[in-house]
């Protein structure tokens, strides 16, 4: 039995990484690693809590929380995917902390006052960072706001803070209009936010005494 358990744990190790470097988006992460009908992330979390797979808990909690409050508290779920009082409380608190961090940090990296230093390298006279001549304040703020909305996602009460920012978040049809240099600056800053978020997972989900 202990061999079977060890083998199973080895299979999931890559999907529930213990460190930030393991959080490789090209990898199969979370419940996607399980074959057959994909289990609900709540069921995976329940299993890990019961089996005391402590190293996998930060990621398992994140996979539960990222889908938002409706998924956390879905009353139609099977008993195996229904979270107990304590697990639900930890998951909800963590979700709220991560969402708050996501909104605050994204606001900072998108709306930071575009002073002289920030504008260095900006490669387009039409870039909202530069407040292009002829553009109204509303247009400039709107371009920032649309980028902010794309990064933080539209699902109410959910989070995507650990997701890598793709170029599509800044596509023309997304109304971003930021130049390539400024897009890259935002991506670099966002990668740092991901790292910060990862580091606080054990704390926000109450896994650290
Ligand atoms: Zn720019």
XYZ file of N, CA, C and O and ligand atoms in Angstrom:
837
model
N 0.832 -1.208 0.000
C 0.000 0.000 0.000
C 0.862 1.252 0.000
O 0.573 2.220 -0.701
N 1.937 1.239 0.760
C 2.743 2.456 0.852
C 3.446 2.740 -0.478
O 3.717 3.886 -0.812
N 3.700 1.667 -1.250
C 4.279 1.864 -2.577
C 3.309 2.561 -3.517
O 3.688 3.443 -4.276
N 2.071 2.098 -3.473
C 1.028 2.696 -4.315
C 0.889 4.177 -3.970
O 0.842 5.045 -4.841
N 0.857 4.456 -2.679
C 0.707 5.839 -2.225
C 1.880 6.685 -2.722
O 1.687 7.783 -3.253
N 3.088 6.145 -2.583
C 4.272 6.891 -3.008
C 4.216 7.189 -4.503
O 4.575 8.283 -4.947
N 3.754 6.204 -5.263
C 3.679 6.406 -6.719
C 2.646 7.464 -7.081
O 2.872 8.294 -7.947
N 1.515 7.412 -6.417
C 0.463 8.403 -6.664
C 0.971 9.809 -6.343
O 0.770 10.747 -7.104
N 1.664 9.911 -5.225
C 2.165 11.214 -4.814
C 3.172 11.748 -5.831
O 3.203 12.939 -6.122
N 3.969 10.837 -6.375
C 4.954 11.250 -7.382
C 4.251 11.820 -8.611
O 4.674 12.821 -9.183
N 3.137 11.186 -8.986
C 2.381 11.642 -10.157
C 1.840 13.058 -9.960
O 1.862 13.875 -10.874
N 1.354 13.338 -8.756
C 0.733 14.648 -8.547
C 1.748 15.731 -8.172
O 1.427 16.911 -8.192
N 2.980 15.314 -7.873
C 3.950 16.291 -7.372
C 4.131 17.484 -8.318
O 4.172 18.626 -7.890
N 4.210 17.191 -9.615
C 4.401 18.272 -10.582
C 3.180 19.158 -10.737
O 3.299 20.337 -11.083
N 2.020 18.607 -10.467
C 0.778 19.361 -10.661
C 0.440 20.237 -9.456
O -0.329 21.193 -9.567
N 0.997 19.890 -8.303
C 0.797 20.677 -7.082
C 2.170 21.064 -6.541
O 2.605 20.554 -5.514
N 2.856 21.951 -7.264
C 4.253 22.237 -6.930
C 4.411 22.812 -5.526
O 3.498 23.447 -4.995
N 5.606 22.573 -4.979
C 5.898 23.077 -3.634
C 6.565 24.433 -3.687
O 6.604 25.147 -2.692
N 7.176 24.758 -4.835
C 7.844 26.059 -4.910
C 7.427 26.803 -6.177
O 6.835 26.236 -7.093
N 7.750 28.088 -6.196
C 7.310 28.937 -7.301
C 7.862 28.468 -8.645
O 7.171 28.526 -9.666
N 9.098 27.988 -8.631
C 9.711 27.534 -9.876
C 8.932 26.360 -10.473
O 8.943 26.150 -11.679
N 8.261 25.613 -9.594
C 7.488 24.476 -10.082
C 6.175 24.885 -10.740
O 5.506 24.088 -11.385
N 5.829 26.152 -10.574
C 4.554 26.647 -11.090
C 4.723 26.994 -12.566
O 4.652 28.135 -12.974
N 4.964 25.982 -13.349
C 5.300 26.153 -14.757
C 4.023 26.016 -15.587
O 3.405 24.958 -15.616
N 3.608 27.102 -16.238
C 2.330 27.074 -16.955
C 2.291 26.069 -18.106
O 1.210 25.717 -18.573
N 3.467 25.625 -18.561
C 3.456 24.642 -19.644
C 3.170 23.245 -19.102
O 2.988 22.285 -19.841
N 3.147 23.122 -17.782
C 2.899 21.853 -17.136
C 1.414 21.634 -16.888
O 0.642 22.586 -16.847
N 1.039 20.402 -16.698
C -0.330 20.110 -16.289
C -0.445 20.433 -14.807
O 0.254 19.841 -13.989
N -1.295 21.383 -14.485
C -1.394 21.818 -13.094
C -2.749 21.446 -12.493
O -3.744 21.331 -13.201
N -2.743 21.284 -11.184
C -3.975 21.036 -10.453
C -4.681 19.768 -10.889
O -4.054 18.795 -11.323
N -6.017 19.825 -10.802
C -6.832 18.622 -11.024
C -6.740 18.104 -12.460
O -7.160 16.982 -12.739
N -6.158 18.916 -13.367
C -6.007 18.445 -14.750
C -5.093 17.228 -14.845
O -5.081 16.545 -15.867
N -4.312 16.993 -13.805
C -3.377 15.874 -13.842
C -4.097 14.522 -13.707
O -3.585 13.492 -14.115
N -5.294 14.558 -13.149
C -6.025 13.309 -12.956
C -6.702 12.897 -14.256
O -7.331 13.713 -14.927
N -6.576 11.632 -14.592
C -7.195 11.144 -15.817
C -8.678 10.898 -15.609
O -9.215 11.117 -14.520
N -9.341 10.473 -16.659
C -10.763 10.142 -16.577
C -11.572 11.374 -16.329
O -11.162 12.462 -16.694
N -12.742 11.214 -15.699
C -13.508 12.428 -15.386
C -12.701 13.263 -14.392
O -12.327 12.766 -13.327
N -12.430 14.469 -14.787
C -11.599 15.340 -13.946
C -12.324 15.608 -12.631
O -13.475 16.029 -12.639
N -11.653 15.364 -11.498
C -12.344 15.615 -10.222
C -12.530 17.109 -9.972
O -11.772 17.933 -10.485
N -13.537 17.441 -9.187
C -13.740 18.827 -8.773
C -12.573 19.208 -7.845
O -12.170 18.394 -7.013
N -12.037 20.429 -8.008
C -10.909 20.807 -7.145
C -11.229 20.703 -5.658
O -10.331 20.431 -4.846
N -12.500 20.920 -5.298
C -12.880 20.763 -3.879
C -12.635 19.334 -3.403
O -12.193 19.105 -2.274
N -12.938 18.364 -4.277
C -12.763 16.955 -3.900
C -11.283 16.640 -3.718
O -10.899 15.889 -2.806
N -10.444 17.225 -4.576
C -8.995 17.011 -4.449
C -8.502 17.588 -3.132
O -7.749 16.955 -2.390
N -8.961 18.810 -2.820
C -8.546 19.451 -1.568
C -8.971 18.601 -0.366
O -8.169 18.356 0.542
N -10.213 18.146 -0.386
C -10.692 17.295 0.711
C -9.814 16.059 0.887
O -9.473 15.678 2.007
N -9.449 15.455 -0.236
C -8.613 14.255 -0.193
C -7.243 14.563 0.415
O -6.767 13.831 1.296
N -6.635 15.667 -0.034
C -5.302 16.022 0.471
C -5.349 16.362 1.963
O -4.425 16.053 2.701
N -6.420 17.037 2.386
C -6.545 17.368 3.807
C -6.655 16.082 4.621
O -5.951 15.883 5.610
N -7.529 15.184 4.144
C -7.758 13.922 4.853
C -6.496 13.062 4.892
O -6.188 12.456 5.900
N -5.790 13.039 3.761
C -4.595 12.196 3.653
C -3.343 12.891 4.191
O -2.257 12.333 4.130
N -3.523 14.139 4.629
C -2.395 14.865 5.206
C -1.242 15.081 4.216
O -0.073 14.944 4.567
N -1.601 15.385 2.969
C -0.574 15.671 1.956
C -0.248 17.166 2.051
O -0.598 17.955 1.179
N 0.418 17.537 3.122
C 0.555 18.961 3.457
C 1.305 19.770 2.397
O 0.948 20.922 2.141
N 2.307 19.181 1.761
C 3.085 19.964 0.784
C 2.247 20.395 -0.409
O 2.563 21.375 -1.072
N 1.162 19.659 -0.696
C 0.341 19.981 -1.867
C -0.806 20.941 -1.533
O -1.510 21.412 -2.424
N -0.970 21.249 -0.250
C -2.142 22.031 0.146
C -2.179 23.468 -0.385
O -3.250 23.927 -0.800
N -1.051 24.200 -0.409
C -1.159 25.576 -0.927
C -1.746 25.620 -2.336
O -2.679 26.382 -2.614
N -1.248 24.774 -3.223
C -1.735 24.761 -4.602
C -3.164 24.224 -4.666
O -3.989 24.733 -5.423
N -3.457 23.209 -3.864
C -4.808 22.638 -3.870
C -5.829 23.689 -3.406
O -6.921 23.809 -3.975
N -5.469 24.463 -2.387
C -6.351 25.545 -1.931
C -6.511 26.598 -3.017
O -7.599 27.121 -3.255
N -5.412 26.919 -3.694
C -5.499 27.925 -4.757
C -6.434 27.458 -5.864
O -7.260 28.227 -6.359
N -6.319 26.187 -6.255
C -7.150 25.659 -7.340
C -8.635 25.732 -6.986
O -9.496 25.880 -7.844
N -8.917 25.601 -5.698
C -10.298 25.710 -5.210
C -10.750 27.174 -5.218
O -11.837 27.512 -5.683
N -9.875 28.038 -4.727
C -10.237 29.445 -4.534
C -10.359 30.197 -5.852
O -11.202 31.087 -5.992
N -9.540 29.854 -6.828
C -9.501 30.637 -8.068
C -10.844 30.656 -8.783
O -11.144 31.559 -9.542
N -11.658 29.625 -8.559
C -12.955 29.559 -9.251
C -14.015 30.430 -8.612
O -15.101 30.593 -9.154
N -13.684 30.941 -7.428
C -14.577 31.906 -6.827
C -15.566 31.331 -5.819
O -15.666 30.118 -5.628
N -16.309 32.239 -5.215
C -17.176 31.879 -4.096
C -18.291 30.916 -4.492
O -18.640 30.017 -3.720
N -18.854 31.073 -5.677
C -19.964 30.195 -6.066
C -19.511 28.745 -6.132
O -20.248 27.830 -5.776
N -18.291 28.549 -6.619
C -17.756 27.199 -6.701
C -17.427 26.660 -5.303
O -17.689 25.501 -4.982
N -16.893 27.531 -4.454
C -16.550 27.128 -3.082
C -17.763 26.593 -2.335
O -17.678 25.619 -1.601
N -18.880 27.283 -2.526
C -20.055 26.992 -1.695
C -21.179 26.330 -2.475
O -22.309 26.288 -1.994
N -20.874 25.814 -3.626
C -21.885 25.176 -4.469
C -22.603 24.053 -3.700
O -21.992 23.084 -3.267
N -23.914 24.228 -3.521
C -24.651 23.252 -2.690
C -25.031 22.006 -3.485
O -25.540 21.045 -2.909
N -24.811 22.013 -4.813
C -25.175 20.837 -5.608
C -24.048 19.816 -5.685
O -24.174 18.794 -6.344
N -22.921 20.124 -5.048
C -21.775 19.228 -5.159
C -21.990 17.944 -4.361
O -22.719 17.922 -3.376
N -21.312 16.898 -4.816
C -21.374 15.621 -4.100
C -20.700 15.786 -2.734
O -19.918 16.716 -2.544
N -21.013 14.891 -1.797
C -20.397 15.014 -0.469
C -18.862 15.051 -0.533
O -18.233 15.789 0.231
N -18.278 14.306 -1.472
C -16.805 14.281 -1.520
C -16.230 15.626 -1.953
O -15.065 15.916 -1.704
N -17.041 16.452 -2.628
C -16.561 17.760 -3.091
C -17.121 18.902 -2.239
O -16.924 20.067 -2.557
N -17.831 18.560 -1.166
C -18.361 19.606 -0.286
C -17.339 19.893 0.803
O -16.841 18.966 1.450
N -17.007 21.167 0.952
C -15.957 21.525 1.902
C -16.510 21.605 3.315
O -17.609 22.120 3.536
N -15.719 21.138 4.250
C -16.126 21.208 5.654
C -15.983 22.642 6.142
O -15.350 23.470 5.487
N -16.555 22.912 7.299
C -16.546 24.270 7.842
C -15.166 24.895 7.890
O -14.955 26.001 7.394
N -14.201 24.170 8.420
C -12.872 24.755 8.575
C -12.174 24.957 7.233
O -11.569 25.998 6.983
N -12.267 23.961 6.353
C -11.637 24.079 5.036
C -12.275 25.214 4.244
O -11.583 26.002 3.590
N -13.590 25.309 4.339
C -14.310 26.362 3.627
C -13.897 27.740 4.131
O -13.695 28.671 3.360
N -13.754 27.834 5.433
C -13.352 29.112 6.036
C -11.949 29.512 5.560
O -11.705 30.646 5.157
N -11.029 28.563 5.571
C -9.650 28.844 5.115
C -9.630 29.226 3.638
O -8.941 30.161 3.236
N -10.399 28.503 2.838
C -10.409 28.754 1.396
C -11.001 30.132 1.103
O -10.498 30.875 0.257
N -12.072 30.483 1.818
C -12.736 31.770 1.587
C -11.839 32.930 2.002
O -11.694 33.920 1.286
N -11.223 32.784 3.164
C -10.301 33.831 3.626
C -9.161 34.016 2.635
O -8.765 35.133 2.323
N -8.619 32.912 2.167
C -7.511 32.970 1.215
C -7.929 33.625 -0.082
O -7.212 34.474 -0.624
N -9.110 33.244 -0.560
C -9.616 33.842 -1.799
C -9.736 35.359 -1.653
O -9.315 36.122 -2.517
N -10.300 35.795 -0.533
C -10.483 37.235 -0.321
C -9.143 37.956 -0.260
O -8.973 39.031 -0.838
N -8.183 37.357 0.432
C -6.862 37.986 0.549
C -6.179 38.068 -0.814
O -5.584 39.091 -1.166
N -6.283 36.992 -1.594
C -5.633 36.978 -2.906
C -6.298 37.959 -3.863
O -5.631 38.642 -4.643
N -7.635 38.017 -3.806
C -8.340 38.934 -4.696
C -7.979 40.383 -4.368
O -7.761 41.209 -5.243
N -7.910 40.670 -3.079
C -7.553 42.021 -2.662
C -6.148 42.374 -3.151
O -5.894 43.467 -3.678
N -5.240 41.421 -2.985
C -3.868 41.623 -3.438
C -3.822 41.817 -4.954
O -3.112 42.684 -5.469
N -4.604 41.012 -5.658
C -4.633 41.080 -7.124
C -5.111 42.457 -7.605
O -4.504 43.066 -8.488
N -6.185 42.948 -6.997
C -6.727 44.245 -7.413
C -5.757 45.376 -7.080
O -5.483 46.253 -7.904
N -5.205 45.324 -5.872
C -4.302 46.370 -5.419
C -3.018 46.408 -6.255
O -2.597 47.459 -6.731
N -2.416 45.246 -6.421
C -1.133 45.176 -7.139
C -1.321 45.501 -8.620
O -0.478 46.155 -9.230
N -2.403 45.006 -9.214
C -2.633 45.284 -10.630
C -2.897 46.773 -10.835
O -2.412 47.373 -11.793
N -3.638 47.349 -9.894
C -3.890 48.786 -9.984
C -2.564 49.544 -9.953
O -2.328 50.449 -10.750
N -1.705 49.118 -9.059
C -0.398 49.778 -8.940
C 0.389 49.664 -10.241
O 0.930 50.644 -10.736
N 0.445 48.467 -10.814
C 1.324 48.325 -11.982
C 0.709 48.919 -13.250
O 1.434 49.264 -14.165
N -0.599 49.051 -13.309
C -1.204 49.624 -14.517
C -1.345 51.151 -14.398
O -1.068 51.881 -15.339
N -1.749 51.609 -13.225
C -2.069 53.034 -13.080
C -0.947 53.880 -12.465
O -1.137 55.058 -12.245
N 0.184 53.276 -12.130
C 1.271 54.046 -11.525
C 1.465 55.352 -12.302
O 1.535 55.321 -13.523
N 1.559 56.449 -11.579
C 1.735 57.728 -12.276
C 2.884 57.629 -13.274
O 3.963 57.152 -12.948
N 2.595 58.040 -14.471
C 3.593 57.881 -15.520
C 4.556 59.069 -15.488
O 4.447 60.002 -16.262
N 5.464 59.035 -14.521
C 6.440 60.120 -14.434
C 7.546 59.894 -15.468
O 7.520 58.931 -16.225
N 8.512 60.779 -15.450
C 9.565 60.733 -16.464
C 10.259 59.366 -16.522
O 10.470 58.816 -17.598
N 10.548 58.795 -15.338
C 11.259 57.506 -15.335
C 10.424 56.400 -15.957
O 10.946 55.542 -16.659
N 9.123 56.423 -15.677
C 8.277 55.374 -16.219
C 8.151 55.448 -17.732
O 7.885 54.467 -18.384
N 8.305 56.654 -18.234
C 8.112 56.816 -19.674
C 9.351 56.462 -20.484
O 9.278 56.360 -21.694
N 10.465 56.277 -19.794
C 11.682 55.933 -20.515
C 11.436 54.687 -21.347
O 10.929 53.683 -20.858
N 11.753 54.777 -22.603
C 11.636 53.603 -23.463
C 10.288 53.457 -24.122
O 10.147 52.692 -25.059
N 9.284 54.177 -23.636
C 7.956 54.083 -24.246
C 8.090 54.391 -25.738
O 8.669 55.396 -26.124
N 7.572 53.456 -26.560
C 7.960 53.504 -27.970
C 6.882 54.029 -28.910
O 7.028 53.951 -30.110
N 5.798 54.545 -28.352
C 4.757 55.022 -29.255
C 4.165 56.324 -28.747
O 3.882 56.468 -27.554
N 3.978 57.278 -29.639
C 3.369 58.542 -29.231
C 1.889 58.338 -28.916
O 1.267 59.185 -28.289
N 1.333 57.198 -29.352
C -0.082 56.914 -29.114
C -0.320 56.117 -27.831
O -1.452 55.820 -27.480
N 0.787 55.753 -27.149
C 0.660 54.902 -25.952
C -0.039 55.664 -24.830
O 0.309 56.814 -24.546
N -1.012 55.049 -24.160
C -1.715 55.739 -23.065
C -0.767 56.173 -21.938
O -1.080 57.121 -21.211
N 0.375 55.495 -21.792
C 1.345 55.903 -20.765
C 1.793 57.334 -20.966
O 2.171 58.019 -20.025
N 1.795 57.741 -22.200
C 2.311 59.073 -22.546
C 1.230 60.135 -22.551
O 1.525 61.301 -22.764
N 0.005 59.748 -22.352
C -1.133 60.658 -22.531
C -0.985 61.384 -23.873
O -0.613 62.568 -23.911
N -1.281 60.682 -24.963
C -1.047 61.238 -26.300
C -1.754 62.583 -26.483
O -2.849 62.791 -25.952
N -1.090 63.428 -27.214
C -1.688 64.737 -27.531
C -3.017 64.522 -28.255
O -3.123 63.682 -29.132
N -4.017 65.253 -27.844
C -5.308 65.138 -28.528
C -6.220 64.119 -27.877
O -7.414 64.093 -28.144
N -5.661 63.252 -27.009
C -6.513 62.268 -26.329
C -7.086 62.900 -25.063
O -6.378 63.620 -24.352
N -8.355 62.628 -24.801
C -8.956 63.187 -23.587
C -8.529 62.363 -22.373
O -8.088 61.224 -22.511
N -8.687 62.943 -21.184
C -8.383 62.205 -19.949
C -9.191 60.917 -19.895
O -8.682 59.874 -19.514
N -10.463 61.022 -20.303
C -11.337 59.844 -20.240
C -10.822 58.732 -21.136
O -10.868 57.554 -20.758
N -10.312 59.081 -22.295
C -9.778 58.062 -23.203
C -8.550 57.387 -22.604
O -8.387 56.167 -22.675
N -7.688 58.207 -22.012
C -6.455 57.663 -21.424
C -6.787 56.765 -20.229
O -6.300 55.640 -20.121
N -7.650 57.244 -19.354
C -8.040 56.438 -18.191
C -8.751 55.163 -18.659
O -8.521 54.077 -18.138
N -9.594 55.308 -19.688
C -10.320 54.156 -20.223
C -9.373 53.073 -20.724
O -9.601 51.890 -20.476
N -8.312 53.481 -21.406
C -7.342 52.493 -21.914
C -6.653 51.779 -20.757
O -6.437 50.563 -20.794
N -6.321 52.522 -19.714
C -5.732 51.906 -18.515
C -6.740 50.948 -17.862
O -6.411 49.830 -17.486
N -7.979 51.435 -17.740
C -9.007 50.651 -17.054
C -9.270 49.323 -17.773
O -9.415 48.274 -17.145
N -9.344 49.361 -19.110
C -9.607 48.131 -19.868
C -8.488 47.111 -19.665
O -8.737 45.916 -19.537
N -7.254 47.617 -19.595
C -6.132 46.709 -19.352
C -6.219 46.117 -17.945
O -6.021 44.923 -17.744
N -6.543 46.980 -16.986
C -6.725 46.527 -15.603
C -7.805 45.431 -15.541
O -7.621 44.385 -14.921
N -8.925 45.667 -16.227
C -10.037 44.707 -16.211
C -9.634 43.371 -16.840
O -10.009 42.309 -16.347
N -8.877 43.437 -17.918
C -8.446 42.194 -18.576
C -7.541 41.378 -17.655
O -7.654 40.167 -17.571
N -6.626 42.075 -16.979
C -5.663 41.363 -16.137
C -6.344 40.742 -14.925
O -6.052 39.613 -14.539
N -7.279 41.489 -14.332
C -7.887 40.983 -13.098
C -9.067 40.049 -13.361
O -9.511 39.359 -12.452
N -9.563 40.021 -14.605
C -10.629 39.084 -14.935
C -11.981 39.603 -14.498
O -12.093 40.474 -13.643
N -13.032 39.049 -15.107
C -14.352 39.614 -14.888
C -15.226 38.766 -13.960
O -16.280 39.205 -13.539
N -14.757 37.555 -13.624
C -15.589 36.714 -12.767
C -15.639 37.302 -11.363
O -14.602 37.521 -10.736
N -16.830 37.554 -10.885
C -16.986 38.174 -9.573
C -16.494 37.227 -8.481
O -16.831 36.046 -8.467
N -15.687 37.758 -7.585
C -15.252 36.975 -6.438
C -14.344 35.814 -6.766
O -14.265 34.854 -6.010
N -13.664 35.867 -7.911
C -12.694 34.823 -8.251
C -11.320 35.475 -8.372
O -11.191 36.686 -8.227
N -10.301 34.697 -8.620
C -8.970 35.273 -8.795
C -8.194 34.520 -9.853
O -8.415 33.330 -10.076
N -7.315 35.238 -10.538
C -6.429 34.587 -11.500
C -5.015 35.081 -11.288
O -4.225 35.171 -12.217
N -4.711 35.364 -10.049
C -3.454 36.048 -9.724
C -2.217 35.239 -10.109
O -1.178 35.811 -10.402
N -2.322 33.911 -10.129
C -1.133 33.110 -10.456
C -0.996 32.835 -11.954
O -0.049 32.212 -12.392
N -1.959 33.313 -12.727
C -1.933 33.069 -14.159
C -0.916 33.976 -14.851
O -0.829 35.160 -14.535
N -0.172 33.415 -15.784
C 0.795 34.216 -16.542
C 0.040 35.138 -17.500
O -0.922 34.712 -18.143
N 0.484 36.389 -17.565
C -0.154 37.333 -18.483
C 0.233 37.023 -19.920
O 1.400 36.990 -20.259
N -0.759 36.833 -20.753
C -0.488 36.545 -22.162
C -0.578 37.830 -22.976
O -1.215 38.796 -22.561
N 0.039 37.778 -24.150
C 0.024 38.954 -25.031
C -1.412 39.333 -25.395
O -1.727 40.506 -25.596
N -2.307 38.329 -25.429
C -3.685 38.596 -25.839
C -4.408 39.549 -24.884
O -5.371 40.213 -25.274
N -3.917 39.613 -23.624
C -4.554 40.549 -22.673
C -4.352 41.996 -23.131
O -5.040 42.904 -22.692
N -3.363 42.179 -24.005
C -3.038 43.539 -24.445
C -3.374 43.742 -25.922
O -2.929 44.690 -26.537
N -4.137 42.821 -26.476
C -4.424 42.893 -27.909
C -5.207 44.161 -28.236
O -5.892 44.733 -27.380
N -5.084 44.562 -29.462
C -5.770 45.771 -29.949
C -7.276 45.705 -29.646
O -7.861 46.651 -29.145
N -7.857 44.541 -29.916
C -9.310 44.434 -29.722
C -9.704 44.417 -28.240
O -10.863 44.523 -27.891
N -8.707 44.262 -27.370
C -8.994 44.366 -25.942
C -8.960 45.831 -25.512
O -9.191 46.156 -24.349
N -8.631 46.715 -26.440
C -8.666 48.148 -26.170
C -7.522 48.643 -25.310
O -7.613 49.687 -24.681
N -6.434 47.895 -25.255
C -5.341 48.272 -24.370
C -4.512 49.429 -24.942
O -4.264 50.413 -24.265
N -4.079 49.300 -26.174
C -3.339 50.360 -26.878
C -1.971 50.660 -26.295
O -1.302 51.592 -26.737
N -1.549 49.941 -25.262
C -0.215 50.188 -24.724
C 0.831 49.741 -25.739
O 0.631 48.748 -26.454
N 1.939 50.453 -25.774
C 3.006 50.076 -26.700
C 3.719 48.831 -26.167
O 3.573 48.459 -24.995
N 4.520 48.208 -27.022
C 5.182 46.961 -26.663
C 6.079 47.126 -25.432
O 6.123 46.258 -24.567
N 6.776 48.249 -25.367
C 7.688 48.476 -24.240
C 6.898 48.523 -22.926
O 7.280 47.887 -21.932
N 5.790 49.238 -22.933
C 4.989 49.354 -21.717
C 4.311 48.029 -21.373
O 4.192 47.674 -20.195
N 3.883 47.275 -22.398
C 3.299 45.951 -22.160
C 4.324 45.059 -21.464
O 4.021 44.386 -20.476
N 5.553 45.098 -21.949
C 6.582 44.254 -21.330
C 6.852 44.675 -19.893
O 7.074 43.838 -19.019
N 6.838 45.980 -19.649
C 7.032 46.454 -18.268
C 5.933 45.908 -17.357
O 6.191 45.499 -16.230
N 4.703 45.930 -17.856
C 3.583 45.435 -17.054
C 3.736 43.924 -16.833
O 3.508 43.415 -15.735
N 4.172 43.220 -17.858
C 4.353 41.765 -17.723
C 5.427 41.431 -16.684
O 5.257 40.508 -15.890
N 6.516 42.184 -16.719
C 7.592 41.951 -15.748
C 7.083 42.218 -14.328
O 7.306 41.432 -13.403
N 6.362 43.332 -14.166
C 5.833 43.681 -12.848
C 4.822 42.630 -12.387
O 4.780 42.258 -11.209
N 4.027 42.124 -13.320
C 3.018 41.131 -12.967
C 3.651 39.804 -12.570
O 3.150 39.103 -11.689
N 4.768 39.459 -13.213
C 5.477 38.232 -12.833
C 5.923 38.316 -11.373
O 5.901 37.328 -10.637
N 6.290 39.508 -10.945
C 6.686 39.730 -9.558
C 5.474 39.582 -8.626
O 5.594 39.055 -7.517
N 4.317 40.049 -9.082
C 3.082 39.901 -8.298
C 2.757 38.411 -8.120
O 2.366 37.970 -7.040
N 2.923 37.626 -9.189
C 2.679 36.181 -9.106
C 3.575 35.561 -8.042
O 3.143 34.732 -7.239
N 4.839 35.957 -8.071
C 5.795 35.410 -7.102
C 5.390 35.765 -5.665
O 5.426 34.923 -4.764
N 4.980 37.022 -5.480
C 4.547 37.476 -4.159
C 3.322 36.696 -3.699
O 3.210 36.293 -2.538
N 2.383 36.505 -4.628
C 1.148 35.794 -4.296
C 1.466 34.358 -3.904
O 0.926 33.828 -2.924
N 2.356 33.739 -4.658
C 2.719 32.359 -4.346
C 3.284 32.266 -2.932
O 2.955 31.359 -2.171
N 4.132 33.245 -2.594
C 4.804 33.216 -1.299
C 3.821 33.319 -0.133
O 4.097 32.800 0.950
N 2.676 33.976 -0.348
C 1.740 34.144 0.773
C 0.660 33.055 0.830
O -0.167 33.056 1.745
N 0.667 32.124 -0.120
C -0.388 31.100 -0.120
C -0.527 30.376 1.229
O -1.634 30.290 1.766
N 0.568 29.856 1.802
C 0.403 29.135 3.076
C -0.210 30.006 4.164
O -1.051 29.557 4.935
N 0.186 31.282 4.168
C -0.325 32.182 5.198
C -1.812 32.487 4.980
O -2.604 32.376 5.913
N -2.190 32.870 3.750
C -3.588 33.281 3.543
C -4.560 32.108 3.682
O -5.723 32.299 4.021
N -4.085 30.904 3.429
C -4.976 29.745 3.577
C -4.849 29.101 4.977
O -5.320 27.986 5.177
N -4.181 29.806 5.874
C -4.117 29.345 7.256
C -3.312 28.072 7.456
O -3.574 27.280 8.363
N -2.322 27.846 6.593
C -1.541 26.617 6.676
C -0.296 26.771 7.524
O 0.430 25.833 7.776
N -0.048 28.006 7.924
C 1.134 28.258 8.732
C 0.679 28.598 10.141
O -0.146 29.465 10.335
N 1.228 27.889 11.088
C 0.784 28.107 12.464
C 1.302 29.436 13.007
O 2.292 29.934 12.539
Zn 4.316 52.982 -23.935
